[in-house]
Amino acid sequence: AEPKPAQVEVTRGGTAVAEKLVAPGDVAVIALPWVEALKNDPTSIMDYHSGIFPTAAYHLRSSVPVTVYQFNPLEFAIDPAPADCLIQSGGVCKSSTNDASLLLPKSALAGEYYVLSYPSHLGNYGATSVFPKTGWHALPGFASVVATEDGTTVEVTAGGKVRAGQGVPALEPGQTASFSLNAGDVLSLLSEAPTPAEASCTGNVCTGGELFDLTGTRINANKPVSVIAGHDCTMVPYDKNACDHLEESMLPVQSLGKEVIAAPPIPLLAAAGSGFAAEAYYLRVLSAADDNLVFVSSDVDQQLTLGAGQWVEVGPLQGHARVIAQNKILVAQYLVGQEASAVGALAGDPSQTTLVPIEQYRKEYAFYVPQTFRQSFLDVLSVGYPVAQLDGVPIPKDDFKIAVTYANGQEEPRVAARLPVEPGLHRLTGDLPVGLNVYGYGDYTSYAYPGGLELAPIVITPR
């Protein structure tokens, strides 16, 4: 059949916000206003709150299936700088904090999720355009739950301390609370702010550690919900500048698999002579089942047993990694701050991306690379060597490097190609299912997102 254009409509609370007609194989950018109720005021220093926010979510409908990515914001630079710009350089406004997420269609949503986030961050800064007040500033991790239907009951079991707010009680790790939402409502959970005495500090920067980290939080709803988690702005590691926004869609438990592959990020300016060196990164590995034996193969091999909701952080790593378990796992990759990077000043900052299970790899992707970032890259991941093409041009087999070496030689090799990519719309195809990660760097910022996945329910029979 002849491909049809997508008639796309965005609404909020039943009110039309935007409409676009998108031709087959094309991309459209829809700029949406900030939802003020969901923003934290940087002038308030320590005063932020969790809460339930009615009709705070946008609802996108399309006449045909589409892939949707959320960029927060889309570009890291605006030229010329508007009058209200907080950070300017050479007449250009710099966001200095970005990330991106793959948004999941309603048909792939479910009721059970686990959260990957990062601990509350504390900094004692002098007055700046971003933080106009001096003193300790707390920046929280978050988990945002969006209801897709009226009459949704959401049960939350906290993985770390939750800050109280409108309709949300303060929660200690392991405590459970229930919330009632209607379609379009947002339950915003923010990690509690530690005092400097409760935190681990290096100079004027501190981390709340696991006690103030929402990672491991369990979401259980009676109707399909969307869950996006991350951090307002954090350092990775906590004592290496600078902080950056983290966000990513959490995969429902029904779509999780038991194996992921990670490729080391290429440093900024790598194409200018670093020989595609490996940038440092971290992994967070969370088990979605009890008594789950997990193997991490990378710079240093690890074997551990995790219960449901338990997790481990691995890193810093600079080699490829394979994480395989006996049952379902959720894994995120974190880019590091510029002080921890191979290049140094201006070389990006942290971002968070969900690593797609190999069971959910696809044979075709259409994806978008933002325009103003200094450099963007792709990871193309596969079990076995694929015959893959980027925009109709074959990717040489030699570009695929073995991610993990197996002593017995009995398994198909896990391979990864790391490639620079230009801004704009792109198409990736393979004769085998492949995974796709997209990421890029700007001044003091970065973004990363998975290019897509199948999202089929996966049933794993325990051994």
XYZ file of C-alpha atoms in Angstrom:
463
model
C 0.000 0.000 0.000
C 1.072 3.552 -0.646
C 2.498 5.147 2.545
C 0.194 7.773 3.998
C 1.128 11.072 5.632
C 0.683 11.374 9.387
C -1.884 13.838 10.637
C -0.502 14.712 14.075
C -2.393 16.574 16.776
C -1.095 17.644 20.193
C -3.562 18.529 22.937
C -3.413 19.340 26.630
C -6.467 19.036 28.827
C -8.642 18.659 25.734
C -7.352 21.908 24.190
C -5.551 21.770 20.841
C -1.945 22.961 21.096
C -0.419 22.053 17.706
C -1.140 20.241 14.448
C 1.277 18.939 11.810
C 0.992 16.999 8.553
C 4.110 14.838 8.226
C 4.954 13.245 4.881
C 6.001 9.554 4.837
C 9.659 9.236 5.794
C 9.864 12.886 6.844
C 10.292 14.520 10.247
C 8.457 17.407 11.874
C 9.561 19.463 14.868
C 6.780 20.540 17.232
C 7.833 23.136 19.808
C 5.724 22.916 22.969
C 5.520 25.508 25.764
C 6.971 24.653 29.155
C 4.386 23.499 31.674
C 5.091 26.006 34.429
C 3.603 23.815 37.177
C 6.249 21.170 36.478
C 9.240 23.536 36.567
C 11.385 24.166 39.641
C 12.361 27.743 40.462
C 16.184 28.032 40.619
C 15.866 31.105 42.857
C 14.235 29.033 45.613
C 17.499 27.244 46.548
C 16.103 24.286 48.557
C 12.368 24.775 48.097
C 10.962 22.297 45.584
C 8.064 19.884 45.921
C 6.629 16.660 44.557
C 2.987 16.824 43.541
C 0.006 15.759 41.479
C -0.592 18.150 38.585
C -3.942 17.777 36.770
C -3.859 17.836 32.940
C -0.165 18.796 32.951
C 0.780 16.271 30.240
C 0.625 16.739 26.483
C -1.213 14.114 24.423
C 0.019 13.388 20.881
C -2.221 11.521 18.441
C -1.324 10.444 14.918
C -3.413 9.031 12.079
C -0.646 6.481 11.308
C 2.129 4.946 13.436
C 4.986 7.360 14.162
C 8.195 7.463 16.202
C 8.354 10.341 18.686
C 11.401 11.726 20.468
C 11.331 14.367 23.189
C 14.237 16.828 23.294
C 14.491 18.944 26.420
C 15.237 21.329 24.778
C 15.809 20.446 21.106
C 18.809 22.705 20.492
C 21.464 23.860 22.931
C 22.082 27.226 21.216
C 19.849 30.089 20.012
C 21.380 32.725 17.730
C 20.791 35.593 18.329
C 20.228 35.331 22.077
C 16.785 36.493 23.274
C 16.575 39.291 25.831
C 15.743 36.939 28.722
C 18.672 34.568 28.077
C 20.487 33.509 31.269
C 23.712 32.202 29.677
C 25.228 34.032 26.684
C 28.467 33.597 24.789
C 29.315 35.701 21.755
C 25.697 36.807 21.408
C 24.480 33.190 21.350
C 22.180 31.843 24.078
C 23.367 28.502 25.508
C 21.010 26.148 27.322
C 23.949 24.322 28.979
C 21.583 21.519 30.009
C 19.836 19.114 27.629
C 18.740 15.536 27.244
C 16.379 13.520 25.073
C 13.924 10.640 25.430
C 12.266 8.082 23.204
C 8.528 8.378 23.907
C 6.595 5.123 24.012
C 3.206 4.709 22.267
C 0.165 4.033 24.429
C -0.140 0.541 22.940
C 3.248 -0.338 24.483
C 2.581 1.135 27.931
C 1.737 -1.009 30.936
C 1.184 -0.737 34.666
C 4.458 -2.012 36.158
C 7.768 -0.137 36.022
C 11.008 0.382 37.902
C 12.853 3.702 38.025
C 16.466 4.538 37.178
C 17.446 8.009 38.369
C 20.392 9.622 40.209
C 20.871 10.923 43.782
C 19.904 14.411 44.921
C 22.763 16.816 44.200
C 23.894 19.626 46.509
C 26.051 22.571 45.545
C 27.144 25.666 47.453
C 27.537 28.274 44.752
C 28.077 31.979 44.545
C 25.362 34.030 42.862
C 25.103 33.454 39.092
C 22.523 34.172 36.401
C 21.276 30.588 36.806
C 21.414 30.467 40.630
C 20.827 34.098 41.701
C 20.966 33.307 45.422
C 24.024 32.148 47.328
C 24.022 29.124 49.616
C 23.295 25.431 49.276
C 21.229 24.542 46.211
C 19.518 21.160 46.027
C 18.763 19.560 42.671
C 16.535 16.443 42.824
C 16.165 13.263 40.877
C 12.660 12.706 39.531
C 10.155 10.152 38.310
C 7.100 11.453 36.435
C 4.087 9.168 36.048
C 1.481 10.136 33.431
C -1.979 8.560 33.420
C -3.491 7.650 30.043
C -6.992 6.848 31.341
C -9.390 8.195 33.942
C -9.654 6.274 37.192
C -5.995 5.259 37.317
C -4.651 4.133 40.693
C -0.863 4.271 41.023
C 0.957 2.495 43.840
C 4.491 3.744 44.478
C 7.074 1.905 46.567
C 9.892 4.371 47.130
C 13.467 3.410 46.334
C 14.772 6.463 48.222
C 13.501 9.439 50.210
C 10.671 11.289 48.405
C 10.054 15.019 49.021
C 6.462 15.800 50.046
C 4.229 18.081 48.004
C 0.726 18.673 46.696
C -1.080 15.358 47.249
C 2.198 13.495 47.875
C 3.385 12.543 51.385
C 7.040 12.324 52.330
C 8.195 8.743 51.798
C 11.086 6.780 53.249
C 12.820 4.010 51.268
C 10.529 0.986 51.107
C 7.379 2.911 52.026
C 4.337 2.601 49.751
C 1.687 5.177 48.864
C -1.278 5.152 46.443
C -2.411 7.989 44.192
C -5.507 8.564 42.039
C -5.011 10.089 38.587
C -7.124 10.853 35.541
C -6.006 10.957 31.917
C -3.323 13.608 31.405
C -2.549 14.022 35.103
C 1.108 13.937 36.158
C 2.404 12.460 39.400
C 5.789 14.144 39.908
C 8.031 12.418 42.458
C 11.179 14.309 43.511
C 13.958 12.983 45.714
C 14.366 14.611 49.115
C 17.183 17.133 49.638
C 19.861 16.040 52.101
C 21.580 18.462 54.414
C 25.347 18.791 53.919
C 25.766 16.703 57.079
C 23.700 13.890 55.517
C 25.548 13.983 52.189
C 28.970 12.938 50.915
C 30.836 16.096 49.910
C 33.945 17.093 48.011
C 34.521 20.811 48.426
C 31.296 22.633 47.621
C 29.525 19.733 45.851
C 27.746 16.818 47.510
C 25.695 13.739 46.686
C 22.850 12.357 48.740
C 23.842 8.791 47.913
C 21.429 5.850 47.809
C 19.223 7.166 50.627
C 18.294 10.196 48.486
C 18.077 8.329 45.162
C 14.785 7.292 43.512
C 16.503 4.447 41.638
C 14.712 1.200 42.464
C 11.330 2.881 42.971
C 8.524 0.543 41.842
C 5.477 1.880 39.996
C 2.396 -0.353 39.862
C -0.783 0.995 38.228
C -4.139 -0.577 37.426
C -4.156 1.033 33.960
C -1.401 1.887 31.447
C 0.867 4.753 32.491
C 3.972 6.408 31.084
C 7.029 6.842 33.307
C 9.894 9.238 32.557
C 12.729 9.457 35.077
C 16.047 11.224 35.473
C 17.391 14.279 37.265
C 16.910 18.041 37.221
C 20.670 18.563 36.892
C 23.438 16.377 38.300
C 27.125 15.633 37.984
C 28.422 12.190 36.947
C 30.438 11.420 38.984
C 29.054 13.768 41.621
C 32.331 15.688 42.160
C 33.245 16.333 38.505
C 31.778 19.421 36.811
C 29.332 20.141 35.472
C 25.714 19.254 36.145
C 23.354 18.429 33.299
C 19.718 17.415 32.918
C 18.967 13.673 32.718
C 15.780 12.118 31.366
C 14.610 8.913 29.697
C 11.449 6.874 29.297
C 11.427 3.833 31.551
C 10.574 0.569 29.803
C 7.652 -1.357 31.306
C 8.631 -4.584 33.033
C 6.731 -6.598 30.405
C 9.137 -5.304 27.708
C 12.399 -5.875 29.578
C 14.818 -8.558 28.441
C 17.834 -10.185 30.024
C 20.749 -8.917 27.892
C 22.043 -5.511 26.780
C 25.160 -4.306 24.968
C 26.885 -0.974 25.668
C 29.454 0.815 23.523
C 31.819 3.439 24.958
C 30.906 6.966 23.832
C 33.181 8.670 21.326
C 34.641 11.867 22.844
C 33.752 15.272 21.451
C 36.119 16.291 18.624
C 37.077 12.642 18.105
C 36.707 13.076 14.343
C 39.430 15.743 14.545
C 42.170 13.336 15.553
C 41.502 11.266 18.657
C 41.086 8.083 16.614
C 37.645 7.396 18.022
C 38.981 6.977 21.519
C 36.702 5.724 24.276
C 34.996 8.171 26.614
C 34.321 7.116 30.205
C 30.778 6.125 31.152
C 28.781 4.466 33.912
C 26.059 1.807 33.892
C 23.205 1.313 36.328
C 21.850 -2.233 36.308
C 18.508 -2.935 38.022
C 16.865 -6.318 38.464
C 13.130 -6.647 37.847
C 13.001 -10.105 39.461
C 14.121 -11.757 42.680
C 17.171 -14.035 42.883
C 18.435 -12.710 39.560
C 21.990 -13.775 38.729
C 23.604 -10.937 36.737
C 26.904 -10.959 34.826
C 28.646 -7.752 33.716
C 31.451 -8.232 31.175
C 33.569 -5.124 30.532
C 36.826 -3.594 31.813
C 36.338 -5.738 34.923
C 33.943 -8.701 34.985
C 31.399 -8.893 37.790
C 28.872 -11.480 38.925
C 26.169 -10.665 41.464
C 22.695 -11.699 42.569
C 20.015 -8.991 42.801
C 16.461 -9.006 44.095
C 13.563 -7.184 42.449
C 14.256 -3.444 42.569
C 17.861 -3.895 43.664
C 20.528 -2.290 41.522
C 24.248 -1.681 41.143
C 26.284 1.103 39.530
C 29.249 -0.028 37.440
C 32.037 2.293 36.335
C 33.773 4.265 35.222
C 34.124 2.042 32.158
C 35.948 2.728 28.901
C 35.437 -0.550 27.091
C 32.426 -2.204 25.540
C 30.114 -3.929 27.982
C 27.657 -6.798 27.972
C 25.160 -7.288 30.795
C 23.319 -10.613 30.846
C 21.077 -12.038 33.542
C 18.905 -15.048 34.237
C 15.824 -12.822 34.406
C 14.687 -9.322 33.455
C 16.950 -6.307 33.909
C 16.702 -2.560 33.269
C 20.004 -0.885 32.339
C 20.902 2.771 31.729
C 24.117 4.293 30.397
C 25.365 7.623 31.801
C 27.746 9.992 30.028
C 30.182 11.791 32.341
C 30.749 15.479 33.094
C 33.335 17.488 31.204
C 35.912 17.312 34.036
C 35.746 13.511 33.889
C 35.892 13.368 30.089
C 38.808 12.612 27.808
C 38.685 16.047 26.174
C 38.015 18.359 29.128
C 36.545 21.859 29.023
C 33.369 22.300 26.967
C 33.269 18.572 26.199
C 29.643 17.884 27.002
C 28.171 16.881 30.351
C 26.056 14.008 31.738
C 23.094 12.384 30.022
C 21.094 9.204 30.624
C 19.851 6.707 28.085
C 18.074 3.376 28.459
C 19.932 0.468 26.867
C 17.530 -1.545 24.738
C 17.445 -5.322 25.338
C 18.836 -7.319 22.422
C 15.456 -9.083 22.330
C 13.865 -5.765 21.245
C 16.276 -4.802 18.428
C 14.754 -3.737 15.090
C 15.715 -3.968 11.414
C 14.762 -0.387 10.548
C 14.896 3.040 12.225
C 14.090 6.613 11.243
C 15.638 9.118 13.638
C 16.541 12.790 14.001
C 19.796 14.508 14.981
C 19.559 18.115 16.312
C 21.139 20.944 14.342
C 23.216 23.050 16.752
C 25.175 20.457 18.748
C 28.903 20.465 18.052
C 29.059 16.754 17.198
C 26.694 13.779 17.235
C 27.370 10.043 17.035
C 25.646 6.668 16.649
C 26.119 3.285 18.254
C 24.843 0.454 16.034
C 24.705 -2.758 18.073
C 24.058 -6.321 16.926
C 24.241 -10.018 17.742
C 26.307 -11.224 14.796
C 27.653 -9.076 11.963
C 24.780 -7.287 10.198
C 24.589 -6.030 6.647
C 23.568 -2.516 7.673
C 23.019 0.727 5.788
C 22.861 4.313 7.010
C 20.868 6.485 4.591
C 21.347 3.849 1.906
C 25.146 3.712 2.299
C 26.559 0.390 3.565
C 28.318 0.455 6.923
C 31.602 -1.432 6.376
C 31.886 -4.693 8.277
C 35.237 -3.503 9.632
C 33.394 -0.722 11.483
C 31.754 -3.357 13.674
C 34.061 -4.226 16.545
C 33.546 -7.204 18.833
C 32.072 -5.870 22.065
C 32.759 -8.978 24.157
C 35.207 -11.836 23.602
C 33.954 -15.305 24.536
C 36.337 -17.979 25.682
C 34.272 -20.877 24.350
C 33.511 -19.306 20.970
C 30.037 -20.849 20.983
C 27.950 -17.671 20.882
C 27.358 -15.197 18.089
C 29.673 -12.206 18.597
C 28.158 -9.078 20.098
C 29.374 -6.248 17.869
C 29.146 -2.459 17.857
C 29.837 0.205 15.230
C 30.489 3.747 16.516
C 29.898 6.377 13.847
C 29.771 10.180 13.542
C 26.508 11.508 12.113
C 25.420 14.836 10.659
C 22.345 16.803 11.806
C 18.995 16.013 10.224
C 16.759 13.042 9.433
C 18.374 9.615 8.969
C 17.378 6.024 8.229
C 19.169 2.914 9.482
C 18.435 -0.574 8.141
C 19.915 -4.017 8.707
C 19.394 -7.575 7.545
C 19.645 -8.555 11.227
C 17.918 -6.778 14.101
C 20.185 -4.009 15.405
C 20.140 -1.645 18.341
C 20.606 2.103 17.923
C 21.799 4.761 20.361
C 22.077 8.420 19.323
C 24.039 10.993 21.317
C 25.802 14.310 20.930
C 27.701 17.101 22.648
C 27.424 20.861 22.955
C 29.159 23.381 25.194
C 28.605 22.140 28.767
C 25.829 19.797 27.658
C 24.927 16.569 25.881
C 21.938 14.475 24.845
C 21.394 10.747 24.321
C 18.437 8.546 23.432
C 17.689 5.053 22.093
C 16.658 5.188 18.447
C 13.736 2.812 18.975
C 12.787 -0.738 19.914
C 10.150 -3.387 19.228
C 8.419 -3.198 22.669
C 6.987 -6.703 22.408
C 6.050 -8.379 25.703
C 8.827 -10.766 26.776
C 8.205 -13.844 28.902
C 11.249 -15.342 30.634
C 10.901 -18.762 32.203
C 13.052 -18.962 35.362
C 15.675 -21.702 35.306
